[in-house]
Amino acid sequence: MQEKWRLFWAVPLPASLRRQLVEVQRELGFSPRSVKWVEEENLHLTVRFLGDTEAGQVDPLREAVAARLTSIKAFSLEVEKLGAFPSLKHPRVIWVGVKAHPSLFLLYQAVEEAVRGLGFAPATQPFSPHITLGRVRERAVVPGDHRWAERSYTFTPFLVDELVLYRSFLTPRGPIYSRVAAVRLSGA
């Protein structure tokens, strides 16, 4: 039986944007007992979570996704407002949204088709592009007035020129991500 790896496809973020997002985490000022912030090196834009996958699927995944991304050229994305899942009133995940861009949705669609072609189940949630900043700890409370989400930030747009397949190692201190494959977009 092959070893299982916890995998996901994501857009990596440039260091300058990751630093800006860490500054937002600090400015929000929630107690570390209330929110577990995503470490700077782990900030990314998830395109498709795959979950536990046989390690032998890495090459077929890379090849299938690469074949479907040939017509998608590198593009820029803009990060916009703060938000929360499932709602601002009862946040479990605090995130920054990504401005809708047709190429991002084409990228998602291409990845979805590729992974389904390899036998993965369809995505269970509609694609909602965001960058997770932190997760509210169980039974923790964040300010209920959600004025924190009304703060305005200006982020530097960033270039999407590759898609990375990450392996996630879950540890008591938080996840550790490692790149196991990457696909460059055309024109990158």
Coordinates of N, CA and C in Angstrom, one line a residue:
M1 N 0.8 -1.2 0.0 CA 0.0 0.0 0.0 C 0.9 1.3 0.0
Q2 N 0.6 2.2 -0.9 CA 1.4 3.4 -1.0 C 1.1 4.4 0.2
E3 N 2.1 5.1 0.5 CA 2.0 6.2 1.5 C 1.1 7.2 1.0
K4 N 0.3 7.8 2.0 CA -0.7 8.8 1.6 C -0.1 10.2 2.0
W5 N -0.3 11.1 1.1 CA 0.2 12.5 1.4 C -1.0 13.4 1.4
R6 N -1.1 14.4 2.3 CA -2.1 15.4 2.3 C -1.7 16.5 1.3
L7 N -2.4 16.6 0.2 CA -2.0 17.5 -0.9 C -3.1 18.6 -1.2
F8 N -2.6 19.7 -1.7 CA -3.4 20.8 -2.2 C -2.7 21.6 -3.3
W9 N -3.5 22.1 -4.3 CA -2.9 23.0 -5.3 C -3.1 24.4 -4.8
A10 N -2.1 25.3 -4.9 CA -2.2 26.7 -4.5 C -1.4 27.6 -5.3
V11 N -1.7 28.9 -5.2 CA -0.9 29.9 -5.8 C 0.0 30.4 -4.7
P12 N 1.3 30.4 -4.9 CA 2.2 30.9 -3.9 C 2.2 32.4 -3.9
L13 N 2.4 33.1 -2.8 CA 2.4 34.5 -2.7 C 3.8 35.1 -2.6
P14 N 4.1 36.2 -3.2 CA 5.4 36.8 -3.0 C 5.7 37.2 -1.6
A15 N 6.9 37.3 -1.2 CA 7.3 37.6 0.1 C 6.8 39.0 0.6
S16 N 6.8 39.9 -0.4 CA 6.3 41.3 0.0 C 4.9 41.3 0.4
L17 N 4.0 40.5 -0.3 CA 2.6 40.4 0.1 C 2.4 39.7 1.4
R18 N 3.2 38.6 1.6 CA 3.1 37.8 2.8 C 3.5 38.7 4.0
R19 N 4.5 39.6 3.9 CA 4.8 40.5 4.9 C 3.7 41.5 5.2
Q20 N 3.0 42.0 4.2 CA 1.9 42.9 4.3 C 0.8 42.2 5.1
L21 N 0.5 40.9 4.8 CA -0.6 40.2 5.4 C -0.2 39.9 6.9
V22 N 1.0 39.6 7.2 CA 1.4 39.5 8.6 C 1.2 40.7 9.4
E23 N 1.5 41.9 8.8 CA 1.2 43.2 9.4 C -0.3 43.3 9.7
V24 N -1.1 42.9 8.8 CA -2.6 42.9 9.0 C -2.9 42.0 10.2
Q25 N -2.4 40.8 10.3 CA -2.6 40.0 11.5 C -2.3 40.7 12.8
R26 N -1.1 41.4 12.8 CA -0.7 42.1 14.0 C -1.7 43.2 14.3
E27 N -2.1 44.0 13.3 CA -2.9 45.1 13.5 C -4.3 44.7 14.0
L28 N -4.8 43.5 13.6 CA -6.1 43.1 14.1 C -6.1 42.9 15.6
G29 N -4.9 42.5 16.1 CA -4.7 42.5 17.6 C -5.5 41.5 18.4
F30 N -6.0 40.4 17.7 CA -6.7 39.4 18.5 C -5.7 38.6 19.3
S31 N -6.2 38.2 20.5 CA -5.3 37.4 21.4 C -4.9 36.1 20.7
P32 N -3.6 35.7 20.9 CA -3.2 34.3 20.3 C -4.0 33.2 20.9
R33 N -4.7 33.5 22.1 CA -5.6 32.4 22.7 C -6.9 32.3 21.9
S34 N -7.2 33.4 21.1 CA -8.4 33.4 20.4 C -8.3 33.0 18.9
V35 N -7.1 33.4 18.3 CA -6.9 33.1 16.9 C -5.5 32.5 16.7
K36 N -5.5 31.4 15.9 CA -4.2 30.8 15.5 C -3.9 31.4 14.1
W37 N -2.9 32.3 14.1 CA -2.6 32.9 12.8 C -1.8 32.0 11.9
V38 N -2.0 32.1 10.6 CA -1.2 31.3 9.7 C 0.2 31.9 9.7
E39 N 1.2 31.1 9.7 CA 2.6 31.5 9.7 C 2.9 32.2 8.3
E40 N 3.8 33.2 8.3 CA 4.1 33.9 7.1 C 4.5 33.0 6.0
E41 N 5.3 32.0 6.2 CA 5.8 31.2 5.1 C 4.7 30.2 4.6
N42 N 3.6 30.1 5.3 CA 2.4 29.3 4.9 C 1.3 30.0 4.2
L43 N 1.4 31.3 4.1 CA 0.3 32.1 3.5 C 0.3 31.8 2.0
H44 N -0.9 31.5 1.4 CA -1.1 31.1 0.0 C -2.5 31.2 -0.3
L45 N -2.8 31.1 -1.6 CA -4.2 31.1 -2.1 C -4.5 29.7 -2.6
T46 N -5.3 29.0 -1.8 CA -5.7 27.6 -2.2 C -6.6 27.6 -3.4
V47 N -6.2 26.7 -4.4 CA -7.1 26.6 -5.6 C -7.9 25.3 -5.4
R48 N -7.3 24.2 -5.0 CA -8.0 23.0 -4.8 C -7.4 22.1 -3.7
F49 N -8.1 21.8 -2.7 CA -7.6 20.8 -1.7 C -7.9 19.4 -2.1
L50 N -6.9 18.6 -2.0 CA -7.1 17.2 -2.5 C -7.2 16.2 -1.3
G51 N -6.6 16.5 -0.2 CA -6.7 15.6 1.0 C -5.7 14.5 0.8
D52 N -5.9 13.4 1.6 CA -5.0 12.3 1.6 C -5.0 11.6 0.2
T53 N -3.8 11.6 -0.4 CA -3.6 11.1 -1.8 C -2.4 10.2 -1.8
E54 N -2.5 9.2 -2.6 CA -1.3 8.3 -2.7 C -0.2 9.1 -3.3
A55 N 1.0 8.9 -2.7 CA 2.2 9.6 -3.1 C 2.5 9.4 -4.6
G56 N 2.2 8.3 -5.2 CA 2.4 8.0 -6.6 C 1.5 8.8 -7.5
Q57 N 0.6 9.5 -7.0 CA -0.3 10.4 -7.8 C 0.3 11.8 -8.1
V58 N 1.5 12.1 -7.5 CA 2.0 13.4 -7.7 C 2.4 13.7 -9.2
D59 N 3.1 12.8 -9.8 CA 3.4 13.0 -11.2 C 2.2 13.0 -12.1
P60 N 1.3 12.1 -12.0 CA 0.0 12.2 -12.8 C -0.7 13.5 -12.6
L61 N -0.8 14.0 -11.3 CA -1.4 15.2 -11.0 C -0.7 16.4 -11.7
R62 N 0.6 16.4 -11.6 CA 1.3 17.5 -12.3 C 1.1 17.5 -13.8
E63 N 1.2 16.3 -14.4 CA 1.0 16.2 -15.8 C -0.4 16.6 -16.3
A64 N -1.4 16.1 -15.5 CA -2.8 16.4 -15.9 C -3.1 17.9 -15.8
V65 N -2.6 18.5 -14.7 CA -2.8 20.0 -14.5 C -2.0 20.8 -15.6
A66 N -0.8 20.4 -15.8 CA 0.0 21.1 -16.8 C -0.6 21.1 -18.2
A67 N -1.2 19.9 -18.6 CA -1.8 19.8 -19.9 C -3.0 20.7 -20.0
R68 N -3.7 21.0 -18.9 CA -4.9 21.9 -19.0 C -4.6 23.4 -18.8
L69 N -3.4 23.7 -18.3 CA -3.0 25.1 -18.1 C -2.3 25.7 -19.3
T70 N -2.1 25.0 -20.4 CA -1.3 25.5 -21.5 C -1.9 26.8 -22.1
S71 N -3.1 27.0 -22.0 CA -3.7 28.2 -22.6 C -3.9 29.4 -21.7
I72 N -3.5 29.1 -20.4 CA -3.7 30.2 -19.4 C -2.4 30.9 -19.2
K73 N -2.4 32.2 -19.5 CA -1.2 33.1 -19.4 C -1.1 33.6 -18.0
A74 N 0.1 34.0 -17.6 CA 0.3 34.6 -16.3 C -0.6 35.9 -16.2
F75 N -1.0 36.1 -15.0 CA -1.9 37.3 -14.8 C -1.7 37.9 -13.4
S76 N -2.2 39.1 -13.2 CA -2.1 39.7 -11.9 C -3.4 39.6 -11.1
L77 N -3.2 39.5 -9.8 CA -4.4 39.5 -8.8 C -4.2 40.6 -7.8
E78 N -5.4 41.0 -7.3 CA -5.4 42.0 -6.3 C -6.1 41.5 -5.1
V79 N -5.5 41.7 -3.9 CA -6.1 41.3 -2.6 C -7.0 42.5 -2.2
E80 N -8.2 42.2 -1.7 CA -9.1 43.3 -1.3 C -9.5 43.2 0.2
K81 N -10.7 43.1 0.5 CA -11.2 43.3 1.9 C -11.0 42.0 2.8
L82 N -11.1 42.3 4.1 CA -11.2 41.3 5.1 C -12.5 40.6 5.1
G83 N -12.6 39.4 5.6 CA -13.8 38.7 5.7 C -13.7 37.5 6.6
A84 N -14.7 36.7 6.8 CA -14.7 35.5 7.7 C -15.7 34.5 7.2
F85 N -15.3 33.2 7.5 CA -16.2 32.1 7.2 C -16.6 31.6 8.6
P86 N -17.8 31.1 8.9 CA -19.0 31.2 7.9 C -19.6 32.6 7.8
S87 N -19.3 33.5 8.8 CA -19.9 34.8 8.8 C -19.0 35.7 9.7
L88 N -19.2 37.0 9.5 CA -18.5 38.0 10.4 C -19.0 37.9 11.8
K89 N -20.3 37.5 11.9 CA -20.9 37.5 13.3 C -20.4 36.2 14.1
H90 N -20.1 35.2 13.3 CA -19.6 33.9 14.0 C -18.4 33.4 13.2
P91 N -17.3 34.2 13.3 CA -16.1 33.8 12.5 C -15.4 32.5 13.0
R92 N -15.0 31.6 12.1 CA -14.2 30.5 12.4 C -12.9 30.6 11.6
V93 N -12.9 31.3 10.4 CA -11.8 31.5 9.6 C -11.7 33.0 9.2
I94 N -10.6 33.7 9.5 CA -10.5 35.1 9.1 C -9.6 35.1 7.8
W95 N -10.0 35.8 6.8 CA -9.3 35.8 5.5 C -9.3 37.2 4.9
V96 N -8.5 37.3 3.8 CA -8.6 38.4 2.9 C -9.0 37.9 1.6
G97 N -10.0 38.6 1.0 CA -10.5 38.2 -0.3 C -9.6 38.6 -1.5
V98 N -9.8 37.9 -2.6 CA -9.0 38.2 -3.8 C -10.0 38.6 -4.8
K99 N -9.7 39.8 -5.5 CA -10.6 40.3 -6.5 C -10.8 39.3 -7.6
A100 N -12.1 39.2 -8.0 CA -12.4 38.2 -9.1 C -11.6 38.6 -10.3
H101 N -11.1 37.5 -10.9 CA -10.3 37.7 -12.2 C -10.7 36.5 -13.1
P102 N -11.1 36.7 -14.3 CA -11.5 35.6 -15.2 C -10.4 34.5 -15.3
S103 N -9.1 34.9 -15.3 CA -8.1 33.9 -15.4 C -8.0 33.0 -14.2
L104 N -8.3 33.5 -13.0 CA -8.2 32.8 -11.8 C -9.3 31.7 -11.8
F105 N -10.5 32.0 -12.3 CA -11.6 31.0 -12.4 C -11.3 30.0 -13.5
L106 N -10.6 30.4 -14.6 CA -10.2 29.4 -15.6 C -9.2 28.5 -15.0
L107 N -8.3 29.0 -14.2 CA -7.2 28.2 -13.6 C -7.9 27.2 -12.7
Y108 N -8.9 27.6 -11.8 CA -9.6 26.7 -11.0 C -10.3 25.6 -11.8
Q109 N -11.0 26.1 -12.8 CA -11.7 25.1 -13.6 C -10.8 24.1 -14.2
A110 N -9.6 24.5 -14.7 CA -8.7 23.6 -15.3 C -8.2 22.6 -14.3
V111 N -7.9 23.0 -13.1 CA -7.4 22.1 -12.0 C -8.5 21.2 -11.7
E112 N -9.7 21.7 -11.5 CA -10.9 20.8 -11.2 C -11.1 19.7 -12.2
E113 N -11.0 20.1 -13.5 CA -11.2 19.1 -14.5 C -10.0 18.0 -14.5
A114 N -8.8 18.5 -14.3 CA -7.7 17.6 -14.2 C -7.8 16.6 -13.1
V115 N -8.1 17.1 -11.9 CA -8.2 16.2 -10.8 C -9.4 15.2 -10.9
R116 N -10.5 15.7 -11.4 CA -11.6 14.8 -11.6 C -11.3 13.7 -12.6
G117 N -10.5 14.1 -13.6 CA -10.1 13.1 -14.6 C -9.3 12.0 -14.1
L118 N -8.6 12.3 -12.9 CA -7.8 11.3 -12.2 C -8.6 10.6 -11.2
G119 N -9.9 10.8 -11.1 CA -10.7 10.0 -10.1 C -11.0 10.7 -8.8
F120 N -10.6 12.0 -8.7 CA -10.9 12.7 -7.4 C -12.4 13.1 -7.5
A121 N -13.0 13.1 -6.3 CA -14.4 13.6 -6.2 C -14.5 15.1 -6.5
P122 N -15.7 15.5 -7.0 CA -15.8 17.0 -7.3 C -15.6 17.8 -6.0
A123 N -15.2 19.0 -6.2 CA -15.1 19.9 -5.0 C -16.4 20.0 -4.3
T124 N -16.4 20.1 -3.0 CA -17.6 20.1 -2.2 C -18.2 21.5 -2.0
Q125 N -17.3 22.5 -2.2 CA -17.7 23.9 -2.0 C -17.5 24.7 -3.3
P126 N -18.2 25.7 -3.6 CA -17.9 26.6 -4.7 C -16.6 27.3 -4.4
F127 N -15.9 27.6 -5.5 CA -14.6 28.3 -5.4 C -14.8 29.7 -4.9
S128 N -14.2 30.0 -3.8 CA -14.3 31.3 -3.1 C -12.9 31.8 -2.9
P129 N -12.2 32.5 -3.8 CA -10.8 32.8 -3.7 C -10.5 33.7 -2.5
H130 N -9.6 33.2 -1.6 CA -9.3 34.0 -0.4 C -7.9 33.5 0.1
I131 N -7.3 34.2 1.0 CA -6.1 33.9 1.6 C -6.4 33.8 3.1
T132 N -6.3 32.6 3.7 CA -6.6 32.5 5.1 C -5.5 33.1 6.0
L133 N -6.0 34.0 6.8 CA -5.0 34.7 7.8 C -4.9 34.0 9.1
G134 N -6.1 33.4 9.6 CA -6.1 32.8 10.8 C -7.4 32.0 11.1
R135 N -7.3 31.1 12.1 CA -8.5 30.3 12.4 C -8.8 30.6 13.9
V136 N -10.1 30.8 14.1 CA -10.5 31.1 15.5 C -10.5 29.8 16.3
R137 N -9.9 29.8 17.4 CA -9.8 28.6 18.2 C -11.1 28.2 18.7
E138 N -11.3 26.9 19.0 CA -12.5 26.4 19.5 C -12.9 27.1 20.8
R139 N -14.1 27.4 20.9 CA -14.7 28.1 22.1 C -14.1 29.5 22.3
A140 N -13.3 30.0 21.4 CA -12.8 31.3 21.6 C -13.8 32.3 21.0
V141 N -13.6 33.6 21.4 CA -14.5 34.6 20.9 C -13.7 35.8 20.4
V142 N -14.1 36.3 19.2 CA -13.5 37.5 18.7 C -14.5 38.6 18.8
P143 N -14.1 39.9 18.8 CA -15.1 40.9 19.0 C -16.3 40.8 18.1
G144 N -17.5 40.8 18.7 CA -18.7 40.5 18.0 C -19.2 41.7 17.1
D145 N -18.6 42.9 17.3 CA -19.1 44.0 16.5 C -18.5 44.0 15.1
H146 N -17.6 43.1 14.8 CA -16.9 42.9 13.5 C -16.5 44.2 12.8
R147 N -16.2 45.2 13.6 CA -15.7 46.5 13.0 C -14.3 46.2 12.4
W148 N -13.6 45.2 12.9 CA -12.3 44.8 12.4 C -12.3 44.5 10.9
A149 N -13.4 44.0 10.4 CA -13.5 43.7 9.0 C -13.7 44.9 8.1
E150 N -14.0 46.0 8.7 CA -14.3 47.3 7.9 C -13.0 48.0 7.7
R151 N -11.9 47.6 8.3 CA -10.6 48.3 8.1 C -10.2 48.2 6.7
S152 N -9.6 49.3 6.2 CA -9.2 49.4 4.8 C -7.7 49.2 4.7
Y153 N -7.3 48.4 3.8 CA -5.9 48.1 3.5 C -5.6 48.2 2.0
T154 N -4.4 48.6 1.7 CA -4.0 48.6 0.3 C -2.9 47.6 0.1
F155 N -3.1 46.7 -0.8 CA -2.1 45.6 -1.0 C -1.5 45.7 -2.4
T156 N -0.3 45.3 -2.5 CA 0.4 45.4 -3.8 C -0.2 44.2 -4.6
P157 N -0.7 44.5 -5.9 CA -1.1 43.4 -6.8 C 0.1 42.4 -7.0
F158 N -0.2 41.1 -7.2 CA 0.8 40.2 -7.4 C 0.6 39.3 -8.7
L159 N 1.7 38.8 -9.2 CA 1.7 38.1 -10.4 C 1.4 36.6 -10.1
V160 N 0.5 36.0 -10.8 CA 0.3 34.6 -10.7 C 0.9 34.0 -12.0
D161 N 2.1 33.3 -11.7 CA 2.8 32.8 -12.9 C 3.1 31.3 -12.7
E162 N 2.7 30.7 -11.5 CA 2.8 29.3 -11.3 C 1.8 28.8 -10.3
L163 N 1.5 27.5 -10.4 CA 0.6 26.8 -9.5 C 1.5 25.7 -8.9
V164 N 1.3 25.6 -7.6 CA 2.2 24.7 -6.8 C 1.3 23.6 -6.2
L165 N 1.8 22.4 -6.2 CA 1.2 21.3 -5.5 C 2.0 21.2 -4.2
Y166 N 1.3 21.4 -3.1 CA 1.9 21.4 -1.8 C 1.5 20.1 -1.0
R167 N 2.5 19.6 -0.2 CA 2.2 18.6 0.8 C 2.1 19.2 2.1
S168 N 1.1 18.9 2.9 CA 0.9 19.4 4.2 C 1.2 18.4 5.3
F169 N 2.1 18.7 6.2 CA 2.4 17.9 7.3 C 1.7 18.5 8.5
L170 N 0.8 17.8 9.2 CA 0.2 18.4 10.3 C 1.0 18.1 11.6
T171 N 1.3 19.1 12.3 CA 2.1 18.9 13.6 C 1.4 19.7 14.7
P172 N 1.7 19.4 16.0 CA 1.0 20.1 17.1 C 1.2 21.6 17.0
R173 N 2.3 22.0 16.4 CA 2.6 23.5 16.3 C 2.0 24.1 15.1
G174 N 1.3 23.3 14.3 CA 0.7 23.9 13.1 C 1.2 23.1 11.8
P175 N 0.6 23.3 10.7 CA 1.0 22.6 9.5 C 2.4 23.1 8.9
I176 N 3.1 22.2 8.3 CA 4.3 22.5 7.5 C 4.0 22.2 6.1
Y177 N 4.3 23.1 5.2 CA 4.0 22.9 3.8 C 5.3 22.7 3.0
S178 N 5.3 21.7 2.1 CA 6.5 21.6 1.2 C 6.0 21.4 -0.2
R179 N 6.7 22.0 -1.1 CA 6.4 21.9 -2.6 C 6.8 20.6 -3.1
V180 N 5.8 19.9 -3.8 CA 6.2 18.6 -4.3 C 6.1 18.6 -5.9
A181 N 5.5 19.7 -6.4 CA 5.4 19.8 -7.9 C 5.0 21.3 -8.2
A182 N 5.3 21.7 -9.4 CA 4.8 23.1 -9.8 C 4.6 23.1 -11.3
V183 N 3.7 23.9 -11.7 CA 3.4 24.1 -13.1 C 3.5 25.6 -13.4
R184 N 4.3 26.0 -14.4 CA 4.4 27.4 -14.8 C 3.3 27.7 -15.8
L185 N 2.8 29.0 -15.6 CA 1.8 29.4 -16.6 C 2.5 30.0 -17.8
S186 N 1.9 30.0 -19.0 CA 2.5 30.4 -20.2 C 2.8 31.9 -20.1
G187 N 3.8 32.4 -20.7 CA 4.2 33.8 -20.6 C 4.9 34.1 -19.3
A188 N 5.2 33.1 -18.5 CA 5.8 33.4 -17.2 C 7.3 33.3 -17.3

